């Protein structure tokens, strides 16, 4: 049974945090789907990941290509996971379900702590997942480094 990890971004931009977390997922041997809600934002993320540091290169693909199933990291707006991912990263408020949390090794929900709408979406996701019995953790970078916080 997996768990949902909520990452409350307040210090670093999404692409920096996502790159760090994708590197950890890759180190764990996980196939990953990064699920967003806006194709244009995923295309911007795709470019940012390609332009990342050479020593931190993350092989990835943007969904819709002929090799989606082979991608170790796939950027997608689809609720289905075509690359057999064991971990899903939800960005920009993309939906995840308690069943998905239970079926995967991990679901990571990244949200902008400086955006009221993003905060409200994350709070609703937290409440919904917890009410359905999903395991969830809350991580904050408010102190300048990532720390697991007590559940509320």
C-alpha positions in Angstrom: 0.0 0.0 0.0 1.3 3.4 -1.0 1.1 6.8 0.5 0.4 10.4 -0.6 3.2 12.9 0.2 2.0 16.5 0.1 4.8 19.0 -0.7 4.0 22.6 0.3 6.3 24.7 -1.8 7.2 28.1 -0.3 10.9 28.6 -1.0 11.8 27.0 -4.3 10.0 26.9 -7.7 8.1 23.9 -8.8 10.7 22.8 -11.4 13.5 22.8 -8.9 11.6 20.8 -6.3 10.2 18.4 -9.0 13.7 17.8 -10.4 15.0 16.9 -6.9 12.1 14.6 -6.2 12.3 13.0 -9.7 16.0 12.3 -9.1 15.1 10.5 -5.8 12.3 8.5 -7.5 14.7 7.5 -10.3 17.3 6.5 -7.6 14.6 4.2 -6.1 14.1 2.6 -9.5 10.6 3.9 -9.9 8.8 4.7 -13.2 7.1 8.0 -12.8 4.1 9.9 -14.3 4.0 13.6 -13.7 0.3 14.5 -14.0 -0.6 18.1 -14.7 -3.8 19.8 -15.7 -2.6 22.0 -18.5 -0.7 20.8 -21.6 1.0 24.2 -22.2 2.4 24.1 -18.6 3.6 20.6 -19.2 5.3 21.6 -22.4 7.1 24.4 -20.4 8.1 21.9 -17.8 9.4 19.6 -20.5 11.7 22.4 -21.9 12.9 23.3 -18.4 13.8 19.7 -17.6 15.7 19.4 -20.9 17.6 22.6 -20.1 18.5 21.4 -16.6 22.0 20.8 -15.4 24.0 18.2 -17.4 24.9 16.4 -14.2 21.3 16.3 -13.1 19.8 15.2 -16.4 16.5 13.4 -16.1 15.5 11.4 -19.1 11.8 12.0 -19.7 9.1 12.4 -22.3 6.0 14.4 -23.0 2.9 12.1 -23.4 1.6 11.7 -26.9 4.6 10.2 -28.5 5.1 6.8 -29.9 7.3 5.7 -27.0 5.2 6.7 -24.0 5.2 3.2 -22.6 9.0 3.1 -22.4 9.4 6.5 -20.7 10.8 6.3 -17.1 9.4 9.8 -16.5 6.3 10.8 -18.5 4.7 14.2 -18.4 0.9 13.8 -19.0 -2.5 15.2 -18.4 -4.1 11.8 -18.6 -5.5 10.1 -15.5 -4.4 6.8 -16.9 -0.7 6.0 -16.6 0.6 4.7 -19.9 4.2 4.1 -18.7 3.4 1.6 -16.0 4.5 4.1 -13.3 4.8 3.1 -9.7 4.8 6.8 -8.6 2.6 9.7 -9.7 3.5 13.3 -9.2 0.4 15.6 -9.2 1.1 19.2 -10.1 -1.1 22.2 -10.8 -3.9 20.5 -8.8 -4.2 17.3 -10.9 -6.6 14.8 -9.4 -5.5 11.7 -7.6 -7.7 9.1 -5.9 -7.4 7.0 -2.8 -7.5 3.9 -5.0 -4.5 5.2 -6.9 -2.6 6.0 -3.7 -3.2 2.4 -2.5 -2.2 0.9 -5.8 1.1 2.8 -6.3 4.3 3.0 -4.3 3.8 6.7 -3.9 1.8 9.7 -5.0 3.5 13.1 -4.6 1.3 16.2 -4.6 3.2 19.4 -5.1 1.4 22.7 -4.6 2.4 26.4 -4.5 2.0 27.6 -0.9 1.9 31.2 -2.1 -1.2 30.6 -4.2 -4.6 30.5 -2.3 -6.3 28.5 -5.0 -3.5 25.9 -5.0 -3.7 25.7 -1.2 -7.4 25.1 -1.2 -7.1 22.4 -3.9 -4.4 20.7 -1.8 -6.5 21.0 1.4 -9.4 19.4 -0.4 -7.2 16.6 -1.7 -5.8 16.0 1.7 -9.3 15.8 3.3 -10.6 13.6 0.5 -7.7 11.1 0.6 -7.7 10.9 4.4 -11.4 10.4 4.6 -11.1 7.5 2.1 -8.4 5.9 4.4 -5.3 6.8 2.4 -2.0 7.2 4.1 -0.8 10.8 3.8 2.2 12.8 4.9 2.7 16.6 4.8 6.1 18.1 4.0 7.0 21.8 4.2 10.0 23.8 3.2 9.0 26.8 5.2 12.2 26.5 7.3 14.4 26.5 4.2 14.7 22.7 4.1 12.2 20.0 3.6 10.7 18.7 6.9 7.9 16.3 7.6 5.2 17.9 9.7 2.8 16.4 12.1 -0.5 15.4 10.6 -3.4 17.8 11.2 
